[in-house]
Amino acid sequence: MMKTLSQRISDTDGQVLDTLPRDASGTEQGNPKRNQALVLSEQSAFSYNASADGDASLDLFYPKDGSPRLDYPYNLVDQDRLTTDQSRAAIRFMTYLSRPTQQKLMEKYGFRTDDDTAPKAVVAKAGGTSPQPYAVAAAEPASDAALQEALGTWTITVQSARITTVVDASASMAEKVPGTGQSRMDVTKASLLQALATFTPEDEIGLWDFSTKLDGDKDYRVLVPTERLGDHKGDGTQRDALSAAFGSLKPVPNGATGLYDTTLAAYRAATSSYVKGKFNALVILTDGVNQDPGSISRSALIKQLQQLASPERPVPLIMIAVGPEADKEEARQIAEATGGSGHEVNNPAQIQSVILQAIVAAGASGASANAG
């Protein structure tokens, strides 16, 4: 539903209002591209009704449990760069806007000037009728955490995702998960397949695996390049290719964990192939610490990740430490160098939920940064 809703949004209230039927004719009223109901601000309804013919005015209904408040904060931007005269002029103008005469002028154009009360004239002109707007506020306003989660979910839903998943294939992934009779790799594969099912055909997902010396001197292999899930690949789709690749993942006998070189290579690939307008991320799953003595050091890795990371082209690294041998603190340090996050799971079955939670949190962080 959220994906469908995201495809029905507009950049401005004017664009939303343009989707209303243009007249009372059967052609306009029956046009599926014309909306009979809209979500818009009180002030937009006020402005529309002020210029509409009587029969074409809108009726406005307010949610019983309240709605987000659209305010227009007055802030001084780049205060350190303002001269004394500029600062004084800005403060004086703010004081001027607070005068009763100016407040009445804003109400004349459909803006509220009091946080606690709704001017009856504004509500009436906007198309609202008693008992709306509701005088009693919601008992419990949404928490900051809930708002951030909703923002993150909305962000990744609207943008679609571009995510490369990198899976540890070292020999330790063959160890059994207590109480399951299955190996870490088997449980990891099942969890990844569950996560894959949550993505849409518009999302771009890819898969690497790593151990040590998997491809010549390289510790990693690209099993499925990161591409759109709905794209056709041979007799199937990218989703089919990924499902098969997930199912074919196997621990490498006597393979160690080449974590550092793999992380750097995967992050370099993810940042160089960044796609604007999508939520870009890199997910790395490992059940151990770096065991490649000839690899880059941790400090050098973190330094290079910081150099590759860019606020304008964000690619958060989500690193998940799986099992007791993995180092959660190391995962956190490496991931945070990119603006991402490190996590720990004792049971690989938890991987799906952790990935989705981390993606939502990263989406919220990215949306907040863009808004700032």
Short mmCIF file of N, CA, C and O in Angstrom, two decimals, residues 136-205:
data_model
loop_
_atom_site.label_atom_id
_atom_site.label_comp_id
_atom_site.label_asym_id
_atom_site.label_seq_id
_atom_site.Cartn_x
_atom_site.Cartn_y
_atom_site.Cartn_z
N VAL A 136 -9.76 18.21 20.97
CA VAL A 136 -8.96 17.37 21.86
C VAL A 136 -7.82 16.74 21.07
O VAL A 136 -8.04 16.07 20.07
N ALA A 137 -6.60 16.96 21.53
CA ALA A 137 -5.43 16.42 20.86
C ALA A 137 -5.30 14.93 21.13
O ALA A 137 -5.91 14.39 22.05
N ALA A 138 -4.53 14.25 20.31
CA ALA A 138 -4.29 12.83 20.52
C ALA A 138 -3.67 12.61 21.90
O ALA A 138 -2.86 13.40 22.36
N ALA A 139 -4.08 11.53 22.57
CA ALA A 139 -3.61 11.28 23.93
C ALA A 139 -2.10 11.13 23.99
O ALA A 139 -1.45 11.66 24.89
N GLU A 140 -1.52 10.43 23.03
CA GLU A 140 -0.08 10.21 23.02
C GLU A 140 0.48 10.55 21.65
O GLU A 140 0.30 9.79 20.70
N PRO A 141 1.14 11.69 21.51
CA PRO A 141 1.75 12.00 20.22
C PRO A 141 2.84 11.00 19.88
O PRO A 141 3.42 10.38 20.78
N ALA A 142 3.09 10.81 18.62
CA ALA A 142 4.11 9.85 18.19
C ALA A 142 5.47 10.23 18.75
O ALA A 142 5.84 11.41 18.79
N SER A 143 6.23 9.24 19.18
CA SER A 143 7.56 9.49 19.72
C SER A 143 8.52 9.83 18.59
O SER A 143 8.26 9.54 17.41
N ASP A 144 9.66 10.43 18.96
CA ASP A 144 10.67 10.74 17.95
C ASP A 144 11.15 9.48 17.25
O ASP A 144 11.39 9.48 16.04
N ALA A 145 11.27 8.40 18.01
CA ALA A 145 11.73 7.14 17.43
C ALA A 145 10.73 6.62 16.40
O ALA A 145 11.11 6.14 15.32
N ALA A 146 9.44 6.73 16.72
CA ALA A 146 8.40 6.27 15.80
C ALA A 146 8.39 7.12 14.53
O ALA A 146 8.21 6.61 13.42
N LEU A 147 8.57 8.43 14.70
CA LEU A 147 8.60 9.31 13.54
C LEU A 147 9.80 8.99 12.64
O LEU A 147 9.68 8.98 11.42
N GLN A 148 10.97 8.74 13.26
CA GLN A 148 12.16 8.41 12.48
C GLN A 148 11.98 7.09 11.74
O GLN A 148 12.39 6.95 10.59
N GLU A 149 11.34 6.12 12.39
CA GLU A 149 11.10 4.84 11.74
C GLU A 149 10.16 5.00 10.55
O GLU A 149 10.37 4.42 9.48
N ALA A 150 9.10 5.80 10.75
CA ALA A 150 8.16 6.04 9.65
C ALA A 150 8.85 6.76 8.50
O ALA A 150 8.63 6.45 7.33
N LEU A 151 9.72 7.72 8.85
CA LEU A 151 10.46 8.46 7.82
C LEU A 151 11.38 7.53 7.04
O LEU A 151 11.48 7.61 5.82
N GLY A 152 12.05 6.63 7.76
CA GLY A 152 12.94 5.70 7.10
C GLY A 152 12.20 4.74 6.19
O GLY A 152 12.63 4.48 5.06
N THR A 153 11.08 4.22 6.67
CA THR A 153 10.27 3.31 5.87
C THR A 153 9.77 4.01 4.61
O THR A 153 9.82 3.46 3.50
N TRP A 154 9.29 5.23 4.78
CA TRP A 154 8.80 6.00 3.62
C TRP A 154 9.93 6.26 2.63
O TRP A 154 9.77 6.11 1.42
N THR A 155 11.11 6.62 3.15
CA THR A 155 12.24 6.95 2.28
C THR A 155 12.63 5.78 1.40
O THR A 155 12.76 5.92 0.19
N ILE A 156 12.83 4.60 2.01
CA ILE A 156 13.28 3.47 1.20
C ILE A 156 12.16 2.93 0.32
O ILE A 156 12.42 2.31 -0.71
N THR A 157 10.89 3.18 0.71
CA THR A 157 9.77 2.74 -0.12
C THR A 157 9.66 3.59 -1.37
O THR A 157 9.50 3.10 -2.48
N VAL A 158 9.78 4.89 -1.18
CA VAL A 158 9.65 5.82 -2.31
C VAL A 158 10.84 5.70 -3.24
O VAL A 158 10.71 5.69 -4.47
N GLN A 159 12.05 5.60 -2.68
CA GLN A 159 13.25 5.64 -3.50
C GLN A 159 13.57 4.33 -4.21
O GLN A 159 14.26 4.34 -5.22
N SER A 160 13.10 3.21 -3.70
CA SER A 160 13.59 1.90 -4.11
C SER A 160 15.03 1.77 -3.61
O SER A 160 15.63 2.73 -3.17
N ALA A 161 15.56 0.57 -3.67
CA ALA A 161 16.85 0.31 -3.05
C ALA A 161 17.85 -0.24 -4.05
O ALA A 161 17.48 -0.88 -5.05
N ARG A 162 19.12 0.03 -3.78
CA ARG A 162 20.24 -0.59 -4.51
C ARG A 162 21.19 -1.12 -3.44
O ARG A 162 21.90 -0.35 -2.80
N ILE A 163 21.19 -2.44 -3.25
CA ILE A 163 21.91 -3.04 -2.14
C ILE A 163 22.73 -4.23 -2.63
O ILE A 163 22.22 -5.12 -3.32
N THR A 164 24.00 -4.22 -2.28
CA THR A 164 24.86 -5.37 -2.52
C THR A 164 25.06 -6.12 -1.20
O THR A 164 25.41 -5.50 -0.19
N THR A 165 24.80 -7.42 -1.20
CA THR A 165 24.96 -8.26 -0.02
C THR A 165 26.22 -9.10 -0.16
O THR A 165 26.43 -9.75 -1.19
N VAL A 166 27.06 -9.08 0.88
CA VAL A 166 28.34 -9.79 0.86
C VAL A 166 28.33 -10.79 2.01
O VAL A 166 28.19 -10.40 3.18
N VAL A 167 28.47 -12.09 1.69
CA VAL A 167 28.29 -13.15 2.68
C VAL A 167 29.61 -13.89 2.94
O VAL A 167 30.30 -14.30 2.01
N ASP A 168 29.91 -14.06 4.21
CA ASP A 168 31.09 -14.82 4.65
C ASP A 168 30.91 -16.29 4.27
O ASP A 168 29.92 -16.92 4.65
N ALA A 169 31.88 -16.83 3.52
CA ALA A 169 31.83 -18.24 3.13
C ALA A 169 33.01 -19.01 3.72
O ALA A 169 33.40 -20.06 3.18
N SER A 170 33.58 -18.50 4.81
CA SER A 170 34.71 -19.19 5.44
C SER A 170 34.25 -20.52 6.04
O SER A 170 33.05 -20.78 6.20
N ALA A 171 35.21 -21.36 6.38
CA ALA A 171 34.89 -22.72 6.85
C ALA A 171 34.03 -22.73 8.10
O ALA A 171 33.23 -23.65 8.31
N SER A 172 34.16 -21.69 8.94
CA SER A 172 33.39 -21.64 10.19
C SER A 172 31.89 -21.52 9.95
O SER A 172 31.09 -21.80 10.85
N MET A 173 31.48 -21.13 8.75
CA MET A 173 30.05 -21.04 8.45
C MET A 173 29.41 -22.43 8.35
O MET A 173 28.18 -22.55 8.26
N ALA A 174 30.23 -23.49 8.39
CA ALA A 174 29.69 -24.84 8.39
C ALA A 174 29.32 -25.32 9.79
O ALA A 174 28.69 -26.38 9.94
N GLU A 175 29.70 -24.56 10.82
CA GLU A 175 29.38 -24.96 12.19
C GLU A 175 27.88 -24.93 12.43
O GLU A 175 27.15 -24.12 11.85
N LYS A 176 27.41 -25.82 13.29
CA LYS A 176 25.98 -25.94 13.55
C LYS A 176 25.48 -24.81 14.46
O LYS A 176 26.17 -24.36 15.37
N VAL A 177 24.26 -24.38 14.19
CA VAL A 177 23.58 -23.42 15.05
C VAL A 177 22.89 -24.22 16.15
O VAL A 177 22.08 -25.11 15.85
N PRO A 178 23.21 -23.96 17.42
CA PRO A 178 22.64 -24.76 18.51
C PRO A 178 21.11 -24.84 18.43
O PRO A 178 20.43 -23.85 18.23
N GLY A 179 20.62 -26.09 18.59
CA GLY A 179 19.18 -26.28 18.64
C GLY A 179 18.49 -26.37 17.31
O GLY A 179 17.26 -26.53 17.25
N THR A 180 19.23 -26.26 16.19
CA THR A 180 18.58 -26.27 14.88
C THR A 180 18.97 -27.48 14.03
O THR A 180 18.21 -27.89 13.14
N GLY A 181 20.16 -28.02 14.25
CA GLY A 181 20.63 -29.09 13.39
C GLY A 181 21.10 -28.61 12.04
O GLY A 181 21.44 -29.40 11.16
N GLN A 182 21.10 -27.27 11.85
CA GLN A 182 21.53 -26.69 10.58
C GLN A 182 22.80 -25.88 10.77
O GLN A 182 23.11 -25.41 11.87
N SER A 183 23.55 -25.71 9.68
CA SER A 183 24.78 -24.92 9.74
C SER A 183 24.45 -23.44 9.74
O SER A 183 23.34 -23.02 9.38
N ARG A 184 25.44 -22.65 10.12
CA ARG A 184 25.26 -21.19 10.06
C ARG A 184 24.93 -20.75 8.63
O ARG A 184 24.09 -19.87 8.42
N MET A 185 25.59 -21.39 7.65
CA MET A 185 25.33 -21.00 6.27
C MET A 185 23.91 -21.35 5.86
O MET A 185 23.23 -20.56 5.19
N ASP A 186 23.41 -22.52 6.26
CA ASP A 186 22.04 -22.92 5.88
C ASP A 186 21.01 -21.94 6.45
O ASP A 186 20.07 -21.53 5.75
N VAL A 187 21.18 -21.58 7.72
CA VAL A 187 20.23 -20.66 8.34
C VAL A 187 20.36 -19.26 7.73
O VAL A 187 19.36 -18.57 7.52
N THR A 188 21.61 -18.88 7.41
CA THR A 188 21.83 -17.57 6.77
C THR A 188 21.15 -17.52 5.41
O THR A 188 20.49 -16.53 5.07
N LYS A 189 21.28 -18.57 4.62
CA LYS A 189 20.65 -18.60 3.30
C LYS A 189 19.13 -18.47 3.40
O LYS A 189 18.51 -17.72 2.63
N ALA A 190 18.54 -19.18 4.34
CA ALA A 190 17.09 -19.11 4.51
C ALA A 190 16.66 -17.70 4.89
O ALA A 190 15.64 -17.19 4.40
N SER A 191 17.43 -17.06 5.76
CA SER A 191 17.08 -15.71 6.20
C SER A 191 17.23 -14.71 5.06
O SER A 191 16.42 -13.80 4.90
N LEU A 192 18.27 -14.89 4.24
CA LEU A 192 18.47 -13.99 3.10
C LEU A 192 17.36 -14.15 2.06
O LEU A 192 16.92 -13.17 1.45
N LEU A 193 16.90 -15.37 1.87
CA LEU A 193 15.79 -15.59 0.93
C LEU A 193 14.51 -14.93 1.43
O LEU A 193 13.72 -14.39 0.65
N GLN A 194 14.29 -14.94 2.75
CA GLN A 194 13.14 -14.25 3.33
C GLN A 194 13.26 -12.75 3.10
O GLN A 194 12.27 -12.08 2.75
N ALA A 195 14.46 -12.21 3.29
CA ALA A 195 14.68 -10.77 3.08
C ALA A 195 14.46 -10.41 1.62
O ALA A 195 13.86 -9.37 1.31
N LEU A 196 14.93 -11.25 0.71
CA LEU A 196 14.78 -10.99 -0.72
C LEU A 196 13.32 -10.83 -1.11
O LEU A 196 12.97 -10.01 -1.96
N ALA A 197 12.44 -11.61 -0.48
CA ALA A 197 11.02 -11.58 -0.82
C ALA A 197 10.36 -10.25 -0.49
O ALA A 197 9.28 -9.95 -1.00
N THR A 198 11.00 -9.42 0.35
CA THR A 198 10.40 -8.15 0.74
C THR A 198 10.70 -7.03 -0.26
O THR A 198 10.12 -5.95 -0.15
N PHE A 199 11.59 -7.27 -1.22
CA PHE A 199 11.97 -6.22 -2.16
C PHE A 199 11.12 -6.30 -3.43
O PHE A 199 10.62 -7.37 -3.80
N THR A 200 10.97 -5.15 -4.10
CA THR A 200 10.12 -5.05 -5.28
C THR A 200 10.93 -5.23 -6.55
O THR A 200 12.17 -5.19 -6.52
N PRO A 201 10.27 -5.41 -7.70
CA PRO A 201 11.01 -5.54 -8.96
C PRO A 201 11.87 -4.32 -9.30
O PRO A 201 12.82 -4.43 -10.09
N GLU A 202 11.57 -3.17 -8.72
CA GLU A 202 12.34 -1.96 -8.99
C GLU A 202 13.63 -1.89 -8.18
O GLU A 202 14.53 -1.12 -8.50
N ASP A 203 13.72 -2.69 -7.11
CA ASP A 203 14.93 -2.68 -6.28
C ASP A 203 16.06 -3.40 -7.00
O ASP A 203 15.85 -4.34 -7.77
N GLU A 204 17.29 -2.94 -6.72
CA GLU A 204 18.48 -3.54 -7.32
C GLU A 204 19.27 -4.24 -6.21
O GLU A 204 19.70 -3.62 -5.25
N ILE A 205 19.45 -5.55 -6.36
CA ILE A 205 20.12 -6.36 -5.34
C ILE A 205 21.20 -7.21 -6.02
O ILE A 205 21.00 -7.72 -7.12
#
